[in-house]
Short mmCIF file of C-alpha atoms in Angstrom, two decimals:
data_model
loop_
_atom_site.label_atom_id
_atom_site.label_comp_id
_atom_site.label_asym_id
_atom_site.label_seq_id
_atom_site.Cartn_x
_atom_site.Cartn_y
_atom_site.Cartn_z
CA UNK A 28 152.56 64.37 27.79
CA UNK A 29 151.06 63.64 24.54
CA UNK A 30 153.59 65.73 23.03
CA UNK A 31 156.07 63.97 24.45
CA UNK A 32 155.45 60.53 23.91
CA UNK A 33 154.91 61.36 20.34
CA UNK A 34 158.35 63.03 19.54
CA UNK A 35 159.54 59.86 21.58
CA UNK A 36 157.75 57.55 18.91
CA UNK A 37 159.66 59.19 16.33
CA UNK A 38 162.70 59.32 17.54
CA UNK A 39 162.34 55.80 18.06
CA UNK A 40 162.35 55.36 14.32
CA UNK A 41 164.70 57.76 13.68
CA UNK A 42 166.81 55.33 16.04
CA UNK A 43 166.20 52.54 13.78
CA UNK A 44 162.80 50.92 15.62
CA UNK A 45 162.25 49.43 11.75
CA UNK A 46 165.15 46.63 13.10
CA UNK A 47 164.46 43.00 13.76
CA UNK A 48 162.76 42.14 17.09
CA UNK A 49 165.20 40.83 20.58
CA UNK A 50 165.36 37.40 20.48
CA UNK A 51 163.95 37.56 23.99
CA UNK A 52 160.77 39.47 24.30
CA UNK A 53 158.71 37.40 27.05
CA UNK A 54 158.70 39.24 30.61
CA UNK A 55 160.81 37.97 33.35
CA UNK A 56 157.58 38.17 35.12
CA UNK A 57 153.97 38.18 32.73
CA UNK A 58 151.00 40.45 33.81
CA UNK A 59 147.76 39.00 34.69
CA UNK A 60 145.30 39.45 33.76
CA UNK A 61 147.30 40.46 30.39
CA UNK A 62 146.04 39.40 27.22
CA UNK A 63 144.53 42.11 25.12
CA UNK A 64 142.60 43.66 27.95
CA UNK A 65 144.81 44.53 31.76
CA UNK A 66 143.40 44.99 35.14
CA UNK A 67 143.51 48.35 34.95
CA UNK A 68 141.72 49.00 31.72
CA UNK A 69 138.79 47.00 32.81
CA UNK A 70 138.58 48.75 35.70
CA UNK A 71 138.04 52.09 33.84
CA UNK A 72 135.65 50.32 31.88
CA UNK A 73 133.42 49.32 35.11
CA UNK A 74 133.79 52.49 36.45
CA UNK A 75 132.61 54.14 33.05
CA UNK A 76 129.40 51.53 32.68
CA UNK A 77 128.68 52.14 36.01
CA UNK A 78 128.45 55.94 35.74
CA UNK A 79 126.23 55.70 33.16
CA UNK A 80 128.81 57.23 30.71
CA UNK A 81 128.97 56.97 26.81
CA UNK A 82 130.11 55.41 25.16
CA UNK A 83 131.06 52.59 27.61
CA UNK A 84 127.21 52.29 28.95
CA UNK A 85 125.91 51.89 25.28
CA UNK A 86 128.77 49.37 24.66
CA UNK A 87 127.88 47.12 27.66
CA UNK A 88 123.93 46.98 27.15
CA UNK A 89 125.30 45.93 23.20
CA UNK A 90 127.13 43.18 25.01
CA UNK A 91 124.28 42.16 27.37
CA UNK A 92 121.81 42.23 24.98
CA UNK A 93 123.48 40.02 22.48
CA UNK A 94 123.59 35.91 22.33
CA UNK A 95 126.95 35.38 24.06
CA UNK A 96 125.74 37.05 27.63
CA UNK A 97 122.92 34.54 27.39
CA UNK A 98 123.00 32.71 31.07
CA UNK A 99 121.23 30.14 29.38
CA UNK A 100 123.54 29.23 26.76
CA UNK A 101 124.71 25.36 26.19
CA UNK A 102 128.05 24.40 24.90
CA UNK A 103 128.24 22.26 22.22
CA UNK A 104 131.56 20.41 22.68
CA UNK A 105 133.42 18.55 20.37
CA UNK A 106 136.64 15.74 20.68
CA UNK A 107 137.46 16.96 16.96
CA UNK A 108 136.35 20.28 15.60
CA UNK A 109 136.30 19.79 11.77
CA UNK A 110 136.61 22.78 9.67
CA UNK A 111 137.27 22.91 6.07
CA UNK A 112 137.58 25.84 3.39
CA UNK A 113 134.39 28.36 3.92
CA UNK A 114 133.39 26.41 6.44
CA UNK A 115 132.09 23.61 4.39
CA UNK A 116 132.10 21.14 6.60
CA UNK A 117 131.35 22.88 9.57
CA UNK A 118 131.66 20.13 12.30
CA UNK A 119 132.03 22.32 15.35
CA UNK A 120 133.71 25.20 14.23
CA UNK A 121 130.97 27.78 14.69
CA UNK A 122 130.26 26.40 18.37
CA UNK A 123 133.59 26.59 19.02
CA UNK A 124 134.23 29.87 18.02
CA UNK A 125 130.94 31.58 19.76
CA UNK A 126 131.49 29.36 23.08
CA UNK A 127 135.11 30.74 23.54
CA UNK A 128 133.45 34.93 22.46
CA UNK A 129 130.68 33.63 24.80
CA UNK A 130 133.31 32.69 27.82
CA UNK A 131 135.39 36.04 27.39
CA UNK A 132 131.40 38.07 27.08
CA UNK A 133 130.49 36.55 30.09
CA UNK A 134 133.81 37.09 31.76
CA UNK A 135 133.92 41.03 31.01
CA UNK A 136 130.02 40.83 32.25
CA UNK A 137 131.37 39.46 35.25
CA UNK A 138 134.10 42.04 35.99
CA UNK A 139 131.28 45.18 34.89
CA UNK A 140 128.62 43.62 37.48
CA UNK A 141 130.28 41.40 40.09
CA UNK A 142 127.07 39.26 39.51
CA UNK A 143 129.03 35.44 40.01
CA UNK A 144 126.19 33.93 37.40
CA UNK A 145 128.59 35.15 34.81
CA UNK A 146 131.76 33.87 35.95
CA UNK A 147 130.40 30.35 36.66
CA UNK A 148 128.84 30.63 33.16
CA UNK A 149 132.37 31.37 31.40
CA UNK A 150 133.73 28.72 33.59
CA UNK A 151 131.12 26.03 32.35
CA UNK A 152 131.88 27.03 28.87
CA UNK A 153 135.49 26.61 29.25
CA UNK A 154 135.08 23.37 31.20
CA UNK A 155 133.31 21.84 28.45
CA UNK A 156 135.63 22.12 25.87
CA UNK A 157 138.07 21.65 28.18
CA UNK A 158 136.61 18.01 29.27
CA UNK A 159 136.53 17.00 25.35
CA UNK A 160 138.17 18.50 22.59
CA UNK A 161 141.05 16.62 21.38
CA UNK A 162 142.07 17.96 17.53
CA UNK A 163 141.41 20.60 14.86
CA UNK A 164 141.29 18.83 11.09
CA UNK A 165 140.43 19.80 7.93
CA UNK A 166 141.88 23.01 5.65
CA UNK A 167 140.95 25.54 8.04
CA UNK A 168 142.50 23.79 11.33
CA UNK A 169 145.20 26.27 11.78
CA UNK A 170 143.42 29.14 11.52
CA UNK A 171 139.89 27.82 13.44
CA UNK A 172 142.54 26.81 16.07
CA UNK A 173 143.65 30.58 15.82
CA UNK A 174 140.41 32.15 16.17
CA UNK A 175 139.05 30.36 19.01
CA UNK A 176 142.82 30.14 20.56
CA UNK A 177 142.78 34.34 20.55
CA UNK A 178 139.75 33.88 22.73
CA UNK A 179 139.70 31.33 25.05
CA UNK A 180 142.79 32.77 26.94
CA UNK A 181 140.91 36.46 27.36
CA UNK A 182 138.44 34.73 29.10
CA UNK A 183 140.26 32.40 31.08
CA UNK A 184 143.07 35.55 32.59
CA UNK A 185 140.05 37.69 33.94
CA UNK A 186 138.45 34.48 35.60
CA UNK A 187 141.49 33.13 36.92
CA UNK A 188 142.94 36.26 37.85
CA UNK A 189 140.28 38.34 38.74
CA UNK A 190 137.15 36.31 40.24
CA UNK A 191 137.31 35.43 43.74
CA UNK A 192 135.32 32.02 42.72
CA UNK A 193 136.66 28.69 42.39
CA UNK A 194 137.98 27.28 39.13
CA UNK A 195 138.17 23.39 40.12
CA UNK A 196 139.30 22.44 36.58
CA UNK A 197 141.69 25.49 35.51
CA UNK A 198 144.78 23.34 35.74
CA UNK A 199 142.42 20.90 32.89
CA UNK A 200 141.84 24.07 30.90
CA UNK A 201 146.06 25.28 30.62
CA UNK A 202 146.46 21.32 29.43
CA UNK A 203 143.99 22.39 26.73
CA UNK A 204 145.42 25.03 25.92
CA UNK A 205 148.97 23.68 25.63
CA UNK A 206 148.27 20.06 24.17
CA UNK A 207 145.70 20.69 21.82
CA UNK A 208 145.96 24.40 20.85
CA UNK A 209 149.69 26.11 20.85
CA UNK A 210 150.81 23.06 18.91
CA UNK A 211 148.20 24.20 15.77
CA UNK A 212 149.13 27.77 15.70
CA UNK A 213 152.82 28.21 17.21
CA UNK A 214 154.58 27.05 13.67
CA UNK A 215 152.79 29.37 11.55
CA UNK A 216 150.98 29.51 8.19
CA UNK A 217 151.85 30.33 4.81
CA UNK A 218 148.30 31.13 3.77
CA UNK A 219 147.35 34.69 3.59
CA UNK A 220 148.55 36.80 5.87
CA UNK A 221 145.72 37.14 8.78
CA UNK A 222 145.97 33.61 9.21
CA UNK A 223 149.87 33.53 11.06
CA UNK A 224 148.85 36.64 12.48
CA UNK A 225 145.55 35.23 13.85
CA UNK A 226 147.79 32.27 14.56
CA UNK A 227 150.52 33.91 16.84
CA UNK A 228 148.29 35.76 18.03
CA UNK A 229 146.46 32.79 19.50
CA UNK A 230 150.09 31.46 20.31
CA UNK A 231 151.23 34.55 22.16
CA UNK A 232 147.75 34.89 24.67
CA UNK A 233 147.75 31.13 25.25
CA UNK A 234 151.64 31.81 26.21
CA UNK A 235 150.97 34.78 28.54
CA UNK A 236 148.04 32.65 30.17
CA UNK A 237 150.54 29.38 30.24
CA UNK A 238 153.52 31.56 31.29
CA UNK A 239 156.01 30.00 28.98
CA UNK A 240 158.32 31.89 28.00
CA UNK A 241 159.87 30.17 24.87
CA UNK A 242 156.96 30.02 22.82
CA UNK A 243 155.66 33.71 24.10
CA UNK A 244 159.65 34.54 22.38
CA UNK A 245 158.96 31.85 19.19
CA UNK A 246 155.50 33.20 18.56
CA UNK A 247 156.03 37.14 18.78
CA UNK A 248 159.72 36.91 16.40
CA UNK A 249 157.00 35.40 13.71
CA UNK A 250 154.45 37.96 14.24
CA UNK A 251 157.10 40.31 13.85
CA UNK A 252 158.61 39.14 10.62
CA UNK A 253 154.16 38.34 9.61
CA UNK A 254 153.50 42.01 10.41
CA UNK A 255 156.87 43.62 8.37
CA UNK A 256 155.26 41.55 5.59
CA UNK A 257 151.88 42.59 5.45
CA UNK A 258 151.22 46.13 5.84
CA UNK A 259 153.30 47.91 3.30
CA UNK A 260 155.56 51.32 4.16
CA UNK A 261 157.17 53.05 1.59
CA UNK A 262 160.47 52.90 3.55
CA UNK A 263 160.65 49.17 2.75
CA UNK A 264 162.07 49.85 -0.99
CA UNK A 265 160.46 49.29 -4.06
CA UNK A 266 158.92 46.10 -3.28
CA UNK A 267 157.24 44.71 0.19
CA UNK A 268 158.92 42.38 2.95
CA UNK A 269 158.30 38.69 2.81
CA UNK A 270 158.57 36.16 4.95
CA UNK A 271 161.59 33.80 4.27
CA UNK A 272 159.74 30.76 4.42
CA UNK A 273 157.31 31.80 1.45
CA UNK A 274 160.34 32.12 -0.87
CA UNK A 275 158.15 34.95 -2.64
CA UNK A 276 161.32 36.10 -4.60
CA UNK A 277 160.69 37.60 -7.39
CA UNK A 278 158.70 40.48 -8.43
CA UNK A 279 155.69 38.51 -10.41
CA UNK A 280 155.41 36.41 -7.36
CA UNK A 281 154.83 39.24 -5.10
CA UNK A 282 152.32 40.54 -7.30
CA UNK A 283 150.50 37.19 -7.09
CA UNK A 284 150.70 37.12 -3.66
CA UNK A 285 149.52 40.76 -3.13
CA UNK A 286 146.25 40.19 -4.93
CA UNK A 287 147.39 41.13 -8.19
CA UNK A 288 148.54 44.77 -7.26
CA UNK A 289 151.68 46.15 -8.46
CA UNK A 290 151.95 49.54 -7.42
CA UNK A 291 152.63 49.44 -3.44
CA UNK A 292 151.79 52.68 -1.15
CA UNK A 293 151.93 53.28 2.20
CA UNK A 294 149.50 51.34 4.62
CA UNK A 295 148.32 48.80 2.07
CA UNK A 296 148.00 46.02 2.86
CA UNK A 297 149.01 41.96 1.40
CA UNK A 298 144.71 41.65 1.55
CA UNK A 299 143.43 45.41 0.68
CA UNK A 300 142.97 44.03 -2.76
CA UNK A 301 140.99 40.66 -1.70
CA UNK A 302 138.87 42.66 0.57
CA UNK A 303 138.70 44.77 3.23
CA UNK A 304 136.94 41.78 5.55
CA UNK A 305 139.72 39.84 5.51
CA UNK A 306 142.33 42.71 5.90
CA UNK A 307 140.07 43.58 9.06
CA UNK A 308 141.40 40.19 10.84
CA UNK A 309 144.82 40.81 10.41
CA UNK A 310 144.95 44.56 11.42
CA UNK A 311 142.55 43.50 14.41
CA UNK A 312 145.47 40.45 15.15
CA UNK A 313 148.11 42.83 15.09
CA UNK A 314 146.69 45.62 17.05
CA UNK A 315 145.79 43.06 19.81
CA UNK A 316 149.21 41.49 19.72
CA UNK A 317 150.52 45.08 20.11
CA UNK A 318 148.36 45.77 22.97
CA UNK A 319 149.49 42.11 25.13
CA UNK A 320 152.65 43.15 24.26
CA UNK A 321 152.32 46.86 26.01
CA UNK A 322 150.95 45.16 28.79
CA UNK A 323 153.30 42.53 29.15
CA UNK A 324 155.76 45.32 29.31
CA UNK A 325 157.21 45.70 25.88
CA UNK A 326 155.77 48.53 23.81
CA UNK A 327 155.22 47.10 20.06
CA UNK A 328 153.93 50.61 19.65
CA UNK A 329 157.06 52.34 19.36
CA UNK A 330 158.65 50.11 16.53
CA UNK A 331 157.61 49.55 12.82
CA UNK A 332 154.39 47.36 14.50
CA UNK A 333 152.67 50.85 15.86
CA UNK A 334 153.53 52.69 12.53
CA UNK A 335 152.13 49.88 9.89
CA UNK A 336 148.95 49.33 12.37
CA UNK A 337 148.70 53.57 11.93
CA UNK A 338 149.20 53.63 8.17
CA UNK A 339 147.10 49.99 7.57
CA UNK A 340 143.97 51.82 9.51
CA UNK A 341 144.09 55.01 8.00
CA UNK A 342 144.87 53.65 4.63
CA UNK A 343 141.65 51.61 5.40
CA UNK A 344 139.65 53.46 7.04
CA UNK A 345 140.20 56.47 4.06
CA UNK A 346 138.18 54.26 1.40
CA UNK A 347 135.66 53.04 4.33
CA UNK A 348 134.42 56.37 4.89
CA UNK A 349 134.02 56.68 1.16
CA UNK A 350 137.33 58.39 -0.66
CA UNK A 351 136.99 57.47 -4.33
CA UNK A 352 138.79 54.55 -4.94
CA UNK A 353 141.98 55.57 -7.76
CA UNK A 354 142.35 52.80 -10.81
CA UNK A 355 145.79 52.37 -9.52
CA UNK A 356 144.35 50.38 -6.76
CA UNK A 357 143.01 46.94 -6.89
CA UNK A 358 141.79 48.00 -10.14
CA UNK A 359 139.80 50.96 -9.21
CA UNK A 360 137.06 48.90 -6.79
CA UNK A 361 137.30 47.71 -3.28
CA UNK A 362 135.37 45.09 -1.34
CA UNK A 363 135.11 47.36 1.66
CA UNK A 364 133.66 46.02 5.17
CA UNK A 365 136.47 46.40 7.52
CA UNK A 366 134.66 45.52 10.89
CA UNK A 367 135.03 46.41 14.68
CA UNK A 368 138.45 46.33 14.24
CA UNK A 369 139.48 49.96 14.92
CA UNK A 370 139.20 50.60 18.87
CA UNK A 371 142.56 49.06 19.92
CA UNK A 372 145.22 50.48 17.52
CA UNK A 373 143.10 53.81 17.61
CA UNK A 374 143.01 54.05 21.50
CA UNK A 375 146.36 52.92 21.66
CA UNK A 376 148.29 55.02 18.88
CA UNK A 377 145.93 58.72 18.64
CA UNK A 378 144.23 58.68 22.46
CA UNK A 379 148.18 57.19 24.74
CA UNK A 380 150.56 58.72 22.01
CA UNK A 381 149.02 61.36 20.62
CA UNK A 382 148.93 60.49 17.01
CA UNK A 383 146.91 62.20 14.40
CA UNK A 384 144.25 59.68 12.85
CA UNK A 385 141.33 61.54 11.33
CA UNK A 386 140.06 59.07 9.11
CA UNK A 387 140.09 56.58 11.53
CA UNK A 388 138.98 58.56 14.37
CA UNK A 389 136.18 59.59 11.66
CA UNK A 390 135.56 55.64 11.08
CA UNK A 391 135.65 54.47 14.60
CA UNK A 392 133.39 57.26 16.09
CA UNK A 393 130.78 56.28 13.55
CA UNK A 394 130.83 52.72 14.88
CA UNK A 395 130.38 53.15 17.81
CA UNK A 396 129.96 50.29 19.54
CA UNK A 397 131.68 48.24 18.20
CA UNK A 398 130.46 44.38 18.83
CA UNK A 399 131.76 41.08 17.68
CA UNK A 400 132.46 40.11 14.39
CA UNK A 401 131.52 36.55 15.45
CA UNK A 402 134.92 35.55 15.02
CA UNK A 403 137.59 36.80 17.39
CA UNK A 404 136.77 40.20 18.19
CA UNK A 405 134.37 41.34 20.72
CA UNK A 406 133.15 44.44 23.05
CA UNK A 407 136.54 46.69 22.15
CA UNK A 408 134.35 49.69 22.68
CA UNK A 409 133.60 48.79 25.98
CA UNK A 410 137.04 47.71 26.48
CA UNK A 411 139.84 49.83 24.58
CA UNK A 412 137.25 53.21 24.00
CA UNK A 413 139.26 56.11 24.80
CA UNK A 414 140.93 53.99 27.74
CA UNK A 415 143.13 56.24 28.98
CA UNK A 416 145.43 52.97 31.15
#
C-alpha cells in the first residue's frame, strides 16, 4: 500500500499537482473533531498511552508533567491583549498564548484518561477568555491573534465534539472566535512568511470549528499561494514564487526578502537564512494546515504543499543533525533550533505515503517527545507519532 500511494503522489505531480488550488476547497460537510488532530488519531493515541507503549506513554507523562495539565491553573484574561515587537509590551500575550496550549493539554488529557477534571478545566480556560477579550493591538496583533487562534479551536473540537459534559457557554466561545479572532488573521500578512501561514492557519481551524465555508475557501487559497512562496523547489525557475500582494518584483528585492541569499536550492526556505526558529513556525503551520486539510477530506499532501513540507524538513533537518553548513548558504553559518516541529509532516508524508525522509526521520527520532514550543505547538508525539489513521 505504501508503494502505491507513493507512485500515486508522483503521478500526481507528474499530472500537474504544482497548479493553483480549487476555488472551493471547504467540505460540503466538515469533520469533527477536525483540526490538526481527528477522532480517530486520538483514539490510537489512547489506546497506545494506555498500553503502556513508547513512544506515546513517554509523550503523555511529558504532557502531564508539564505546566499546562496543571488542574490548578488560573486564567489570566484580558479585554485587549497588547503585544508589540519581541514582546515588548507584553500585556497579555504570554497568558494568552499558554491558556489556549493549556485548554487543548487539558483537552487531549481528557480524551487519554476520561478523568472529566480535565475537560471542565479546558472549558474554564476557554470560558474566560471567552467572557472578556475584546481586541489584539500593537505590532504583533496579527500574528499573537494567529498563535493563540491555531489553538483555541484544537481544544474547543475535542471538547465539543468529543466530551459527553456540558459546555453552557460554547455558543459564547464560536462568537469569540468569529468577532474577535478570524477578523485579525483571515486578510493576511505581509511580514515574514510564518506569520500568514500562522495566520491562515488560525483562520482555517477557527473555520472548520465555525463551519463556514467561505472563509475555510478565503483562508486555504492564501495559504496556498503563502506556502508556493516560502519553501523553495527548483522546479519554480530561477527565482522563488511571491505573493502578488508583496510586489517583490525584481531580483534584488527577492534577495532582500530571502534574508540576503541569492543562490536558491531545493527545500530552502524564505527564513532558513534568519534562523531556523522562525522557519520552525512556518513548516509547523503548514504541516498542520496540511493535516486539517486531509481530514477535512482534501489531501494537501498530494500537491506541491506535501512536496515543499518534504524538501523544507529534510533541507532542515540535514544541517540540524549537523551537515557542515556550505558558504553558499546564508553565508556559511546557520542559527539552527528548529523545534518540535517534525511529527506531523513526518507521520504524514514517510509513515501514510511511504516517503523516504532519513534526515528527518534521523531528527525526529532523536526528539522524541516532542513538547510545546510555548507557542502553538504541543504534544505532536503523542498525537501524530507514527499514527497510522
Amino acid at each position: 500500500m505504501r508503494r502505491a500511494a507513493l507512485l500515486a503522489v508522483v503521478a500526481s505531480l507528474l499530472l500537474g499537482a504544482f497548479t493553483a488550488p480549487a476555488a472551493h476547497s471547504a467540505p460540503a460537510s466538515f469533520v469533527h473533531p477536525g483540526v490538526t488532530v481527528s477522532r480517530s488519531q486520538l483514539d490510537f493515541a489512547r489506546t497506545q498511552v494506555l498500553a503502556g507503549a513508547q513512544p506515546w506513554k513517554g509523550a503523555f507523562d511529558q504532557l502531564l508533567a508539564s505546566k499546562y495539565a496543571d488542574l490548578n491553573r488560573t486564567p489570566a484574561p484580558r479585554a485587549t491583549v497588547e503585544c508589540g515587537s519581541y514582546s515588548n509590551p507584553n500585556y497579555g500575550c504570554t497568558d494568552e498564548r499558554e491558556d489556549a496550549l493549556a485548554a487543548y493539554t487539558d483537552a487531549l488529557a481528557w480524551y487519554v484518561t476520561r478523568d472529566d477534571r480535565y475537560a471542565k478545566k479546558a472549558i474554564q480556560l476557554m470560558d474566560a477568555w471567552s467572557a472578556v477579550i475584546q481586541d489584539h493591538t500593537n505590532s504583533n496583533a496579527p500574528l499573537q491573534t494567529g498563535w493563540a487562534g491555531s489553538t483555541w479551536p484544537r481544544a474547543a473540537e475535542i471538547i465539543k465534539y468529543a466530551y459527553a459534559g456540558a459546555w453552557p457557554n460554547a455558543a459564547r466561545f464560536a462568537t469569540m472566535l468569529r468577532n474577535v479572532y478570524l477578523p485579525e488573521v483571515i486578510n493576511g500578512s505581509n511580514s515574514n512568511g510564518n506569520w500568514e501561514l500562522s495566520m491562515m492557519e488560525a483562520a482555517i481551524g477557527i473555520s472548520v470549528f465555525l463551519e463556514d465555508r467561505t472563509s475555510y475557501d478565503r483562508a486555504m487559497a492564501a495559504f496556498r499561494t503563502r506556502t508556493a512562496a516560502y519553501v523553495y523547489l527548483a522546479s519554480d525557475g530561477d527565482l522563488p514564487k511571491t505573493v502578488p500582494s508583496q510586489h517583490l518584483d525584481t531580483r534584488d528585492k527577492i534577495v532582500r526578502y530571502w534574508q540576503g541569499q541569492s543562490t536558491f536550492v531545493t527545500g530552502l526556505t524564505q527564513e532558513t537564512c534568519r534562523d531556523f526558529v522562525h522557519t520552525g513556525y512556518g513548516i509547523s503551520a503548514i504541516s498542520h494546515v496540511a493535516e486539517t486539510s486531509r481530514i477535512q477530506g482534501q489531501d494537501l499532501y498530494g500537491t506541491d504543499v506535501g512536496e515543499r513540507l518534504r524538501q523544507a524538513l529534510g533541507f532542515q533537518a540535514r544541517y540540524e543533525l549537523g551537515t557542515a553548513v556550505p558558504s553558499r548558504l546564508c553565508g556559511g553559518s546557520l542559527k539552527l533550533g528548529l523545534g518540535p516541529v517534525t511529527e506531523v509532516g513526518y507521520n504524514a508524508l514517510h509513515n501514510r505515503l511511504g516517503v523516504a525522509m532519513t534526515n528527518t526521520q534521523a531528527l525526529t527520532e532523536r526528539n522524541r517527545p516532542a513538547g510545546s514550543n510555548n507557542l502553538f505547538v504541543a504534544w505532536e508525539t503523542l498525537t501524530h507519532g507514527d499514527n497510522p489513521a
